[in-house]
């Protein structure tokens, strides 16, 4: 933040007092990223691009800033996660996580694994002890808790892991941070101004680095919302955004939400104000109205959801279905597939179960690629690119799922694999080729469905059920998003459905010290909604959070 007049969109603080840390609290939908971009623009009026430093908790948030900036304000290397900045500052580093299998081979008693899904921290499936121990060790290090206070078995793991890393010239992800805190006094390029996004999810170790580097800056701007702190399981603490105490002139709260109508805002405030330690925020609703409603749908019996989703679709609304753990979504996903309802998770595209309709590029084809290829001549699917002629790749995409006795010419499947000039009349007998040349789409579809292989029926059943309802949906992004609450942080939808079921681990936390953690989790879930928030019912016999 730079010296200039104060206005509604920017906060300038250099010279206000002797403290150079400024804190910006941004409740859901208040435009934190836009605020950061406005302040970067303001800073560029005083500072060179190399003098500005931007970091965030996740790579996605960093990429969002990069995409908005488009290189016009800052070089891309000035924006990144704190791990990325530390990695570049330390030079060439070989990461231990790439060699964890070698460690487990050398020390089978630990059977260490570093695989961990930040989007599904409360999964029901039993995790290997090596994963639990590694996570606990990393969390303790990230919280900067002295080793003598660690459980003995974690101390033993740490000693063995540290010695093995040293012998092999390796560093792990936490080493990057610890080494940077110990050895690097200034942020890369010695910047004058720093911006920290998603600050509520930084660990004490990460905050220590940021504040150490800030000692050599004119100002550091900490942007986040402690009410949306979701990563306490890796060591993040809302207190890092609340302390040390700052003068009031160093604090700004973004109060206008561009997402939440009054009914949903009121619901969210009733929930989050039960958290004892937080920064008070007077948030102004986007508009009057909105709706908070209840449904009998539960994770184990979700069928009441279908009518509501269809109503959303009829109104042209987007929908989002959220649960605290991925295993809770399995019956809902099964219902959506059986009913031919398209869904995806654009925030986690690599999660296959949440993105069954994703298309592939390259040699292999997905199930939806095959069905889209079959309907190559249909404008509902392809628009102005619809054509009666298949490329050989498109022909292979769907014909490989057709039974050999469905009218193929002898040797056709071998030719289809090997001949890049093959056409439909080269592989099918005349009566089948005539069907595709002169038959109706209904006749061709009936033939295709009847003659699918067992593998074809298994893989293409879902995209075909969508096509039979409305082929236009094969060429569009689904309007239904599904995922864990952690996976959609930062996302939004017109209509949001929240399931309250808790995993055994969450229930233990609920009855111990985790009530505020769960309040923040469901606060984040409910504040994804722009128009309607639907509170679903708990499953019978399953503990649930009181929404």
Short mmCIF file of C-alpha atoms in Angstrom, two decimals:
data_model
loop_
_atom_site.label_atom_id
_atom_site.label_comp_id
_atom_site.label_asym_id
_atom_site.label_seq_id
_atom_site.Cartn_x
_atom_site.Cartn_y
_atom_site.Cartn_z
CA UNK A 1 0.00 0.00 0.00
CA UNK A 2 1.35 3.36 -0.96
CA UNK A 3 0.79 6.93 0.10
CA UNK A 4 -2.18 8.49 -1.61
CA UNK A 5 -5.68 9.63 -0.81
CA UNK A 6 -7.99 7.12 0.88
CA UNK A 7 -11.01 5.84 -1.02
CA UNK A 8 -13.44 2.96 -0.96
CA UNK A 9 -11.33 0.61 -3.04
CA UNK A 10 -7.81 1.10 -1.74
CA UNK A 11 -6.11 1.44 1.61
CA UNK A 12 -2.84 3.29 1.79
CA UNK A 13 -0.84 3.20 4.97
CA UNK A 14 2.80 4.14 4.50
CA UNK A 15 3.66 6.81 7.04
CA UNK A 16 0.47 6.42 9.09
CA UNK A 17 2.41 5.01 12.04
CA UNK A 18 5.54 3.07 12.82
CA UNK A 19 3.90 -0.31 12.10
CA UNK A 20 4.18 -1.48 8.51
CA UNK A 21 1.67 -4.37 8.68
CA UNK A 22 -1.83 -3.75 7.37
CA UNK A 23 -4.68 -6.19 7.70
CA UNK A 24 -7.66 -6.48 5.37
CA UNK A 25 -10.61 -8.67 6.36
CA UNK A 26 -12.73 -9.82 3.43
CA UNK A 27 -15.94 -11.75 4.21
CA UNK A 28 -17.41 -14.03 1.51
CA UNK A 29 -18.12 -12.34 -1.81
CA UNK A 30 -16.61 -8.98 -0.90
CA UNK A 31 -14.06 -9.02 -3.71
CA UNK A 32 -10.76 -9.68 -1.96
CA UNK A 33 -8.93 -10.48 -5.20
CA UNK A 34 -10.27 -7.35 -6.89
CA UNK A 35 -9.20 -5.33 -3.86
CA UNK A 36 -5.68 -6.77 -4.08
CA UNK A 37 -5.50 -6.00 -7.80
CA UNK A 38 -6.61 -2.40 -7.20
CA UNK A 39 -3.93 -1.97 -4.57
CA UNK A 40 -1.26 -3.51 -6.78
CA UNK A 41 -2.21 -0.96 -9.43
CA UNK A 42 -1.94 1.80 -6.85
CA UNK A 43 1.44 0.50 -5.68
CA UNK A 44 2.73 0.50 -9.25
CA UNK A 45 2.29 4.27 -9.35
CA UNK A 46 5.05 4.54 -6.78
CA UNK A 47 7.06 1.33 -7.07
CA UNK A 48 8.63 -0.61 -9.92
CA UNK A 49 7.19 -4.03 -10.73
CA UNK A 50 10.24 -5.73 -9.20
CA UNK A 51 9.55 -3.96 -5.90
CA UNK A 52 6.21 -5.72 -5.34
CA UNK A 53 5.79 -9.19 -3.85
CA UNK A 54 2.56 -11.26 -3.88
CA UNK A 55 1.99 -14.61 -2.20
CA UNK A 56 -1.01 -16.81 -1.44
CA UNK A 57 -1.85 -20.04 0.35
CA UNK A 58 -2.88 -22.01 -2.74
CA UNK A 59 -1.56 -22.23 -6.25
CA UNK A 60 -5.12 -21.63 -7.53
CA UNK A 61 -5.32 -18.24 -5.81
CA UNK A 62 -1.89 -17.27 -7.14
CA UNK A 63 -2.95 -18.31 -10.65
CA UNK A 64 -6.13 -16.25 -10.29
CA UNK A 65 -4.06 -13.13 -9.56
CA UNK A 66 -1.71 -13.96 -12.45
CA UNK A 67 -4.66 -14.39 -14.82
CA UNK A 68 -6.17 -11.07 -13.82
CA UNK A 69 -2.83 -9.29 -14.04
CA UNK A 70 -1.84 -10.85 -17.41
CA UNK A 71 1.68 -9.59 -16.91
CA UNK A 72 0.65 -5.95 -17.20
CA UNK A 73 1.55 -4.98 -13.63
CA UNK A 74 3.97 -7.58 -12.28
CA UNK A 75 6.32 -10.24 -13.66
CA UNK A 76 4.83 -13.69 -13.17
CA UNK A 77 7.69 -14.71 -10.85
CA UNK A 78 6.58 -12.01 -8.39
CA UNK A 79 3.36 -13.96 -7.72
CA UNK A 80 3.25 -17.41 -6.15
CA UNK A 81 2.70 -19.57 -3.12
CA UNK A 82 5.10 -19.10 -0.23
CA UNK A 83 6.58 -22.54 -0.93
CA UNK A 84 7.26 -21.46 -4.52
CA UNK A 85 8.94 -18.23 -3.44
CA UNK A 86 11.12 -20.11 -0.92
CA UNK A 87 12.00 -22.76 -3.51
CA UNK A 88 13.21 -20.10 -5.94
CA UNK A 89 15.06 -18.22 -3.22
CA UNK A 90 16.97 -21.35 -2.14
CA UNK A 91 18.05 -22.28 -5.65
CA UNK A 92 18.33 -25.86 -6.85
CA UNK A 93 16.65 -28.16 -4.33
CA UNK A 94 15.79 -31.84 -4.67
CA UNK A 95 12.53 -32.52 -2.84
CA UNK A 96 12.37 -35.48 -0.48
CA UNK A 97 8.68 -36.06 -1.25
CA UNK A 98 9.70 -37.31 -4.69
CA UNK A 99 11.71 -40.10 -3.07
CA UNK A 100 9.38 -41.22 -0.31
CA UNK A 101 9.16 -44.75 -1.74
CA UNK A 102 12.91 -45.06 -1.30
CA UNK A 103 12.61 -44.00 2.33
CA UNK A 104 9.88 -46.55 2.94
CA UNK A 105 12.05 -49.24 1.37
CA UNK A 106 14.96 -48.30 3.64
CA UNK A 107 12.73 -48.00 6.71
CA UNK A 108 9.75 -50.33 6.22
CA UNK A 109 8.70 -49.93 9.85
CA UNK A 110 7.43 -46.44 8.90
CA UNK A 111 5.93 -47.22 5.46
CA UNK A 112 5.78 -43.48 4.97
CA UNK A 113 3.45 -41.82 2.50
CA UNK A 114 3.11 -38.10 1.88
CA UNK A 115 -0.02 -38.38 -0.25
CA UNK A 116 -2.70 -36.18 1.25
CA UNK A 117 -5.93 -34.70 -0.07
CA UNK A 118 -6.43 -31.17 1.25
CA UNK A 119 -9.94 -31.23 -0.19
CA UNK A 120 -10.96 -34.30 1.83
CA UNK A 121 -9.21 -34.17 5.21
CA UNK A 122 -11.92 -36.06 7.09
CA UNK A 123 -12.21 -39.04 4.80
CA UNK A 124 -13.75 -42.14 6.33
CA UNK A 125 -11.31 -44.63 4.83
CA UNK A 126 -8.61 -45.73 7.24
CA UNK A 127 -5.37 -43.97 6.38
CA UNK A 128 -2.03 -45.80 6.60
CA UNK A 129 -0.21 -45.11 9.85
CA UNK A 130 2.68 -43.72 7.84
CA UNK A 131 0.40 -41.07 6.37
CA UNK A 132 -1.01 -40.13 9.78
CA UNK A 133 2.45 -39.85 11.31
CA UNK A 134 3.86 -37.79 8.45
CA UNK A 135 0.89 -35.40 8.61
CA UNK A 136 1.25 -35.05 12.36
CA UNK A 137 4.99 -34.35 12.06
CA UNK A 138 4.41 -31.76 9.35
CA UNK A 139 1.64 -30.09 11.34
CA UNK A 140 3.79 -29.85 14.47
CA UNK A 141 6.65 -28.36 12.49
CA UNK A 142 4.28 -25.91 10.79
CA UNK A 143 2.94 -24.83 14.17
CA UNK A 144 6.54 -24.32 15.38
CA UNK A 145 5.95 -26.52 18.41
CA UNK A 146 9.26 -27.54 20.06
CA UNK A 147 10.17 -31.14 19.32
CA UNK A 148 10.42 -32.07 22.98
CA UNK A 149 6.66 -31.52 23.18
CA UNK A 150 5.92 -33.95 20.33
CA UNK A 151 4.70 -37.52 20.91
CA UNK A 152 7.66 -39.88 21.23
CA UNK A 153 6.83 -41.90 18.12
CA UNK A 154 6.68 -38.70 16.04
CA UNK A 155 10.05 -37.63 17.44
CA UNK A 156 11.50 -41.00 16.37
CA UNK A 157 10.06 -40.62 12.89
CA UNK A 158 11.44 -37.09 12.65
CA UNK A 159 14.94 -38.19 13.67
CA UNK A 160 14.97 -40.99 11.11
CA UNK A 161 13.43 -38.85 8.35
CA UNK A 162 15.85 -35.98 9.00
CA UNK A 163 18.93 -38.23 8.96
CA UNK A 164 17.79 -39.92 5.75
CA UNK A 165 17.21 -36.55 4.04
CA UNK A 166 20.66 -35.35 5.10
CA UNK A 167 22.38 -38.50 3.82
CA UNK A 168 20.65 -38.16 0.45
CA UNK A 169 20.97 -34.39 0.03
CA UNK A 170 17.21 -33.80 0.11
CA UNK A 171 14.83 -31.23 1.56
CA UNK A 172 11.11 -31.65 2.18
CA UNK A 173 8.45 -28.98 1.72
CA UNK A 174 8.60 -27.88 5.34
CA UNK A 175 12.39 -27.66 5.13
CA UNK A 176 11.92 -25.01 2.42
CA UNK A 177 10.04 -22.87 4.90
CA UNK A 178 12.22 -23.57 7.91
CA UNK A 179 15.41 -22.86 5.94
CA UNK A 180 13.96 -19.66 4.51
CA UNK A 181 13.00 -18.50 7.99
CA UNK A 182 16.50 -19.23 9.30
CA UNK A 183 18.67 -18.10 6.39
CA UNK A 184 16.77 -15.67 4.16
CA UNK A 185 16.16 -12.21 5.59
CA UNK A 186 14.37 -10.68 2.62
CA UNK A 187 11.77 -11.78 0.12
CA UNK A 188 13.04 -12.57 -3.40
CA UNK A 189 14.15 -9.38 -5.22
CA UNK A 190 14.10 -7.45 -1.93
CA UNK A 191 10.64 -5.92 -2.58
CA UNK A 192 9.31 -2.78 -0.93
CA UNK A 193 5.65 -3.82 -0.78
CA UNK A 194 4.11 -7.22 -0.08
CA UNK A 195 0.60 -8.62 -0.49
CA UNK A 196 -0.51 -11.87 1.20
CA UNK A 197 -3.73 -13.45 -0.06
CA UNK A 198 -5.71 -16.23 1.73
CA UNK A 199 -3.75 -15.30 4.84
CA UNK A 200 -6.19 -17.05 7.18
CA UNK A 201 -4.89 -20.43 5.99
CA UNK A 202 -1.19 -19.74 6.47
CA UNK A 203 0.48 -21.68 9.27
CA UNK A 204 2.44 -19.99 12.08
CA UNK A 205 5.65 -21.00 10.27
CA UNK A 206 4.50 -19.32 7.08
CA UNK A 207 3.40 -16.21 8.96
CA UNK A 208 6.81 -16.06 10.66
CA UNK A 209 8.49 -15.94 7.23
CA UNK A 210 6.11 -13.30 5.90
CA UNK A 211 6.59 -11.08 8.94
CA UNK A 212 10.37 -11.54 8.93
CA UNK A 213 10.55 -10.50 5.29
CA UNK A 214 8.17 -7.62 6.02
CA UNK A 215 10.77 -6.09 8.36
CA UNK A 216 12.64 -4.99 5.22
CA UNK A 217 9.58 -3.68 3.36
CA UNK A 218 7.79 -0.37 3.50
CA UNK A 219 4.53 -2.26 4.05
CA UNK A 220 3.01 -5.72 4.04
CA UNK A 221 -0.70 -6.20 3.40
CA UNK A 222 -2.31 -9.28 4.97
CA UNK A 223 -5.59 -10.11 3.22
CA UNK A 224 -7.97 -12.83 4.34
CA UNK A 225 -10.87 -13.78 6.58
CA UNK A 226 -10.28 -15.73 9.78
CA UNK A 227 -13.92 -16.84 9.64
CA UNK A 228 -12.99 -18.86 6.54
CA UNK A 229 -9.96 -20.63 8.03
CA UNK A 230 -10.41 -24.26 6.94
CA UNK A 231 -6.95 -25.74 7.25
CA UNK A 232 -6.42 -26.10 10.98
CA UNK A 233 -5.62 -29.78 10.32
CA UNK A 234 -2.30 -28.70 8.77
CA UNK A 235 -1.55 -26.12 11.45
CA UNK A 236 -3.35 -22.97 10.27
CA UNK A 237 -4.88 -20.86 13.03
CA UNK A 238 -7.38 -17.98 12.85
CA UNK A 239 -5.32 -16.28 15.56
CA UNK A 240 -2.58 -15.52 13.04
CA UNK A 241 -4.91 -13.02 11.39
CA UNK A 242 -5.98 -11.51 14.69
CA UNK A 243 -2.64 -11.06 16.44
CA UNK A 244 -0.51 -9.15 17.07
CA UNK A 245 -2.95 -6.34 17.70
CA UNK A 246 -2.74 -3.45 15.24
CA UNK A 247 -3.87 0.18 15.42
CA UNK A 248 -7.33 0.65 13.96
CA UNK A 249 -5.95 2.72 11.09
CA UNK A 250 -3.99 -0.35 9.96
CA UNK A 251 -7.15 -2.45 9.61
CA UNK A 252 -9.73 -2.44 6.83
CA UNK A 253 -12.86 -4.55 6.56
CA UNK A 254 -14.51 -5.05 3.18
CA UNK A 255 -18.18 -4.81 4.10
CA UNK A 256 -20.15 -5.02 0.84
CA UNK A 257 -20.79 -8.59 -0.28
CA UNK A 258 -21.52 -8.92 -3.99
CA UNK A 259 -22.77 -12.48 -3.50
CA UNK A 260 -25.07 -12.87 -0.50
CA UNK A 261 -28.69 -11.70 -0.34
CA UNK A 262 -30.06 -10.77 3.06
CA UNK A 263 -31.65 -14.10 4.03
CA UNK A 264 -28.45 -16.04 3.40
CA UNK A 265 -26.30 -13.34 5.00
CA UNK A 266 -28.49 -13.42 8.13
CA UNK A 267 -28.20 -17.22 8.32
CA UNK A 268 -24.42 -17.07 7.94
CA UNK A 269 -24.06 -14.34 10.58
CA UNK A 270 -26.19 -16.29 13.06
CA UNK A 271 -23.76 -19.17 12.62
CA UNK A 272 -20.39 -17.43 12.57
CA UNK A 273 -21.06 -15.01 15.42
CA UNK A 274 -21.15 -18.05 17.71
CA UNK A 275 -17.38 -18.26 17.23
CA UNK A 276 -15.82 -16.62 20.25
CA UNK A 277 -12.52 -15.32 18.90
CA UNK A 278 -13.00 -13.38 15.69
CA UNK A 279 -12.84 -9.93 14.13
CA UNK A 280 -16.29 -8.35 14.09
CA UNK A 281 -17.53 -7.47 10.61
CA UNK A 282 -20.66 -5.50 9.69
CA UNK A 283 -21.42 -7.00 6.29
CA UNK A 284 -23.96 -5.41 3.94
CA UNK A 285 -26.10 -7.78 1.85
CA UNK A 286 -26.05 -7.64 -1.94
CA UNK A 287 -29.81 -7.32 -2.04
CA UNK A 288 -32.93 -7.99 -0.04
CA UNK A 289 -34.54 -11.39 -0.29
CA UNK A 290 -32.82 -14.64 -0.99
CA UNK A 291 -34.03 -17.89 0.51
CA UNK A 292 -32.90 -20.38 3.13
CA UNK A 293 -34.96 -23.57 3.02
CA UNK A 294 -34.93 -27.15 4.32
CA UNK A 295 -35.23 -30.44 2.41
CA UNK A 296 -35.66 -34.04 3.52
CA UNK A 297 -32.84 -35.11 1.20
CA UNK A 298 -29.95 -36.76 3.03
CA UNK A 299 -26.67 -38.25 1.85
CA UNK A 300 -28.06 -41.77 2.25
CA UNK A 301 -31.42 -40.93 0.65
CA UNK A 302 -30.82 -37.97 -1.69
CA UNK A 303 -33.69 -38.47 -4.15
CA UNK A 304 -35.69 -35.48 -2.91
CA UNK A 305 -32.87 -33.41 -4.37
CA UNK A 306 -33.78 -34.25 -7.96
CA UNK A 307 -36.91 -32.10 -8.17
CA UNK A 308 -35.07 -29.15 -6.65
CA UNK A 309 -32.21 -29.50 -9.13
CA UNK A 310 -34.69 -29.65 -12.00
CA UNK A 311 -36.34 -26.47 -10.71
CA UNK A 312 -32.92 -24.80 -10.65
CA UNK A 313 -32.29 -25.93 -14.23
CA UNK A 314 -35.69 -24.65 -15.40
CA UNK A 315 -34.83 -21.23 -13.94
CA UNK A 316 -31.41 -21.26 -15.58
CA UNK A 317 -29.69 -21.38 -12.19
CA UNK A 318 -26.40 -23.03 -11.31
CA UNK A 319 -26.40 -25.54 -8.43
CA UNK A 320 -23.76 -26.70 -5.97
CA UNK A 321 -23.93 -29.82 -3.78
CA UNK A 322 -21.60 -29.90 -0.78
CA UNK A 323 -20.67 -32.32 1.98
CA UNK A 324 -17.83 -32.37 4.47
CA UNK A 325 -16.30 -35.63 3.15
CA UNK A 326 -16.10 -37.15 -0.31
CA UNK A 327 -17.47 -40.55 0.72
CA UNK A 328 -20.74 -38.86 1.69
CA UNK A 329 -21.17 -37.80 -1.93
CA UNK A 330 -21.13 -41.33 -3.36
CA UNK A 331 -24.91 -41.97 -3.13
CA UNK A 332 -25.60 -38.50 -4.55
CA UNK A 333 -23.24 -39.06 -7.47
CA UNK A 334 -24.89 -42.42 -8.13
CA UNK A 335 -28.31 -40.75 -8.16
CA UNK A 336 -27.14 -38.05 -10.58
CA UNK A 337 -25.63 -40.63 -12.92
CA UNK A 338 -28.73 -42.83 -12.88
CA UNK A 339 -30.92 -39.79 -13.57
CA UNK A 340 -28.79 -38.41 -16.41
CA UNK A 341 -27.99 -35.15 -14.59
CA UNK A 342 -24.67 -33.62 -15.75
CA UNK A 343 -22.31 -32.54 -12.97
CA UNK A 344 -18.68 -31.56 -12.49
CA UNK A 345 -16.26 -29.78 -10.19
CA UNK A 346 -14.40 -27.08 -12.13
CA UNK A 347 -12.30 -26.24 -9.08
CA UNK A 348 -10.82 -29.74 -8.88
CA UNK A 349 -10.66 -31.00 -12.45
CA UNK A 350 -8.32 -33.88 -11.62
CA UNK A 351 -10.86 -35.49 -9.29
CA UNK A 352 -12.30 -38.06 -11.70
CA UNK A 353 -15.38 -39.04 -9.67
CA UNK A 354 -16.49 -35.41 -9.63
CA UNK A 355 -15.74 -34.87 -13.33
CA UNK A 356 -17.03 -37.91 -15.26
CA UNK A 357 -17.80 -35.76 -18.32
CA UNK A 358 -14.38 -34.22 -18.75
CA UNK A 359 -13.03 -34.41 -22.26
CA UNK A 360 -9.51 -35.52 -23.02
CA UNK A 361 -6.90 -34.30 -25.43
CA UNK A 362 -4.38 -36.60 -27.02
CA UNK A 363 -4.54 -40.25 -28.01
CA UNK A 364 -7.09 -41.57 -25.52
CA UNK A 365 -10.77 -40.66 -25.49
CA UNK A 366 -13.10 -40.30 -22.54
CA UNK A 367 -16.64 -41.68 -22.36
CA UNK A 368 -18.13 -38.29 -23.18
CA UNK A 369 -15.69 -37.93 -26.09
CA UNK A 370 -17.06 -41.18 -27.51
CA UNK A 371 -20.71 -40.13 -27.24
CA UNK A 372 -20.00 -36.66 -28.61
CA UNK A 373 -18.16 -38.26 -31.51
CA UNK A 374 -21.12 -40.55 -32.24
CA UNK A 375 -23.38 -37.46 -32.52
CA UNK A 376 -20.87 -35.65 -34.77
CA UNK A 377 -23.58 -34.50 -37.19
CA UNK A 378 -25.89 -33.07 -34.53
CA UNK A 379 -25.92 -29.24 -34.21
CA UNK A 380 -27.29 -29.57 -30.67
CA UNK A 381 -23.95 -31.10 -29.68
CA UNK A 382 -21.51 -29.44 -32.07
CA UNK A 383 -23.22 -26.23 -33.12
CA UNK A 384 -21.93 -24.82 -36.40
CA UNK A 385 -19.10 -27.39 -36.35
CA UNK A 386 -21.51 -30.30 -36.88
CA UNK A 387 -20.63 -32.44 -39.92
CA UNK A 388 -21.68 -35.74 -41.49
CA UNK A 389 -18.06 -36.86 -41.80
CA UNK A 390 -16.10 -38.41 -38.96
CA UNK A 391 -12.39 -38.06 -38.62
CA UNK A 392 -10.67 -41.40 -38.02
CA UNK A 393 -10.05 -40.38 -34.40
CA UNK A 394 -13.76 -39.67 -33.91
CA UNK A 395 -14.72 -42.93 -35.60
CA UNK A 396 -12.37 -44.87 -33.35
CA UNK A 397 -13.72 -43.06 -30.28
CA UNK A 398 -17.17 -44.64 -30.56
CA UNK A 399 -16.77 -47.64 -32.90
CA UNK A 400 -14.37 -49.35 -30.53
CA UNK A 401 -17.26 -49.69 -28.07
CA UNK A 402 -19.42 -51.55 -30.63
CA UNK A 403 -19.64 -55.36 -30.59
CA UNK A 404 -17.72 -57.22 -33.29
CA UNK A 405 -20.92 -58.96 -34.47
CA UNK A 406 -22.79 -55.69 -35.02
CA UNK A 407 -22.12 -55.51 -38.76
CA UNK A 408 -18.36 -55.01 -38.99
CA UNK A 409 -16.61 -56.22 -42.14
CA UNK A 410 -14.12 -59.00 -41.42
CA UNK A 411 -10.86 -57.49 -40.15
CA UNK A 412 -12.45 -54.08 -39.73
CA UNK A 413 -11.40 -53.50 -36.12
CA UNK A 414 -7.75 -54.20 -36.97
CA UNK A 415 -7.99 -51.82 -39.89
CA UNK A 416 -9.66 -49.23 -37.66
CA UNK A 417 -6.67 -49.38 -35.31
CA UNK A 418 -4.01 -49.23 -38.00
CA UNK A 419 -5.41 -47.30 -40.99
CA UNK A 420 -5.59 -43.53 -40.58
CA UNK A 421 -7.62 -43.11 -43.77
CA UNK A 422 -10.47 -45.46 -42.87
CA UNK A 423 -14.11 -44.33 -43.30
CA UNK A 424 -17.36 -45.79 -42.00
CA UNK A 425 -18.04 -47.65 -45.28
CA UNK A 426 -14.61 -49.31 -44.97
CA UNK A 427 -15.42 -51.01 -41.67
CA UNK A 428 -19.19 -51.68 -41.70
CA UNK A 429 -21.30 -53.85 -43.98
CA UNK A 430 -23.50 -51.99 -46.48
CA UNK A 431 -26.69 -52.21 -44.42
CA UNK A 432 -25.02 -50.55 -41.43
CA UNK A 433 -23.27 -47.95 -43.58
CA UNK A 434 -26.67 -47.18 -45.18
CA UNK A 435 -28.16 -46.70 -41.69
CA UNK A 436 -25.59 -44.03 -40.94
CA UNK A 437 -25.99 -42.44 -44.34
CA UNK A 438 -29.78 -42.33 -44.54
CA UNK A 439 -31.27 -43.47 -41.21
CA UNK A 440 -32.78 -41.13 -38.64
CA UNK A 441 -30.84 -40.14 -35.57
CA UNK A 442 -33.28 -42.12 -33.45
CA UNK A 443 -32.58 -45.26 -35.53
CA UNK A 444 -28.82 -44.78 -35.33
CA UNK A 445 -28.96 -44.22 -31.58
CA UNK A 446 -31.11 -47.34 -31.07
CA UNK A 447 -28.59 -49.39 -33.08
CA UNK A 448 -25.65 -47.95 -31.12
CA UNK A 449 -27.17 -48.64 -27.70
CA UNK A 450 -28.23 -52.17 -28.71
CA UNK A 451 -24.80 -53.12 -30.03
CA UNK A 452 -22.52 -51.75 -27.31
CA UNK A 453 -20.01 -54.12 -25.75
CA UNK A 454 -20.24 -54.80 -22.02
CA UNK A 455 -17.42 -52.30 -21.52
CA UNK A 456 -19.27 -49.82 -23.72
CA UNK A 457 -22.46 -50.18 -21.70
CA UNK A 458 -20.53 -49.68 -18.47
CA UNK A 459 -18.57 -46.63 -19.60
CA UNK A 460 -21.05 -44.89 -21.89
CA UNK A 461 -24.23 -45.42 -19.90
CA UNK A 462 -24.01 -42.05 -18.12
CA UNK A 463 -23.19 -39.75 -21.07
CA UNK A 464 -25.75 -41.62 -23.20
CA UNK A 465 -28.43 -41.11 -20.55
CA UNK A 466 -27.64 -37.38 -20.69
CA UNK A 467 -27.81 -37.38 -24.48
CA UNK A 468 -31.18 -39.14 -24.46
CA UNK A 469 -32.57 -36.41 -22.16
CA UNK A 470 -31.01 -33.41 -23.88
CA UNK A 471 -28.05 -33.69 -26.26
CA UNK A 472 -27.27 -30.01 -25.87
CA UNK A 473 -25.93 -30.76 -22.41
CA UNK A 474 -23.09 -32.84 -23.93
CA UNK A 475 -21.60 -29.69 -25.39
CA UNK A 476 -22.05 -27.45 -22.34
CA UNK A 477 -20.44 -27.12 -18.96
CA UNK A 478 -22.70 -28.82 -16.41
CA UNK A 479 -24.70 -26.44 -14.24
CA UNK A 480 -24.39 -28.72 -11.21
CA UNK A 481 -21.17 -28.63 -9.16
CA UNK A 482 -20.47 -31.35 -6.60
CA UNK A 483 -17.64 -31.66 -4.11
CA UNK A 484 -16.43 -31.34 -0.56
CA UNK A 485 -16.69 -27.97 1.14
CA UNK A 486 -12.91 -27.63 1.06
CA UNK A 487 -12.84 -28.22 -2.69
CA UNK A 488 -15.05 -25.26 -3.65
CA UNK A 489 -13.61 -22.60 -1.39
CA UNK A 490 -13.74 -19.40 -3.43
CA UNK A 491 -16.53 -20.77 -5.63
CA UNK A 492 -20.19 -19.82 -5.80
CA UNK A 493 -23.50 -20.91 -7.31
CA UNK A 494 -27.04 -19.60 -7.51
CA UNK A 495 -28.39 -22.48 -5.45
CA UNK A 496 -26.33 -24.38 -2.86
CA UNK A 497 -27.24 -27.63 -1.08
CA UNK A 498 -25.39 -28.38 2.15
CA UNK A 499 -25.40 -31.79 3.82
CA UNK A 500 -24.69 -31.75 7.58
CA UNK A 501 -23.31 -35.26 8.12
CA UNK A 502 -20.08 -35.54 10.10
CA UNK A 503 -17.39 -38.20 9.89
CA UNK A 504 -16.31 -40.01 13.07
CA UNK A 505 -13.21 -37.78 13.26
CA UNK A 506 -15.31 -34.62 12.93
CA UNK A 507 -17.73 -35.89 15.57
CA UNK A 508 -14.84 -36.39 17.98
CA UNK A 509 -13.71 -32.83 17.29
CA UNK A 510 -17.27 -31.57 17.73
CA UNK A 511 -17.34 -33.07 21.19
CA UNK A 512 -13.83 -31.93 22.05
CA UNK A 513 -12.48 -28.58 20.87
CA UNK A 514 -13.50 -28.47 17.23
CA UNK A 515 -16.90 -26.77 17.40
CA UNK A 516 -15.58 -23.47 16.05
CA UNK A 517 -13.68 -25.35 13.32
CA UNK A 518 -16.97 -26.90 12.18
CA UNK A 519 -18.79 -23.57 12.42
CA UNK A 520 -16.23 -22.06 10.04
CA UNK A 521 -16.52 -25.05 7.71
CA UNK A 522 -20.30 -24.79 7.35
CA UNK A 523 -20.11 -20.99 7.23
CA UNK A 524 -17.94 -21.34 4.15
CA UNK A 525 -20.39 -23.88 2.69
CA UNK A 526 -23.48 -21.72 3.15
CA UNK A 527 -21.85 -18.55 1.88
CA UNK A 528 -21.28 -20.07 -1.57
CA UNK A 529 -24.99 -19.37 -2.30
CA UNK A 530 -26.08 -16.36 -4.36
CA UNK A 531 -29.85 -16.91 -4.35
CA UNK A 532 -30.98 -19.99 -2.43
CA UNK A 533 -29.38 -21.99 0.38
CA UNK A 534 -30.89 -25.43 0.99
CA UNK A 535 -30.12 -27.14 4.28
CA UNK A 536 -30.33 -30.90 3.83
CA UNK A 537 -31.29 -33.43 6.47
CA UNK A 538 -28.89 -35.60 8.48
CA UNK A 539 -28.74 -39.26 7.56
CA UNK A 540 -30.33 -41.68 10.01
CA UNK A 541 -27.88 -42.87 12.62
CA UNK A 542 -25.13 -40.47 11.55
CA UNK A 543 -23.87 -37.53 13.66
CA UNK A 544 -24.52 -34.17 12.04
CA UNK A 545 -23.75 -30.50 12.49
CA UNK A 546 -26.83 -28.44 13.52
CA UNK A 547 -27.40 -26.21 10.52
#
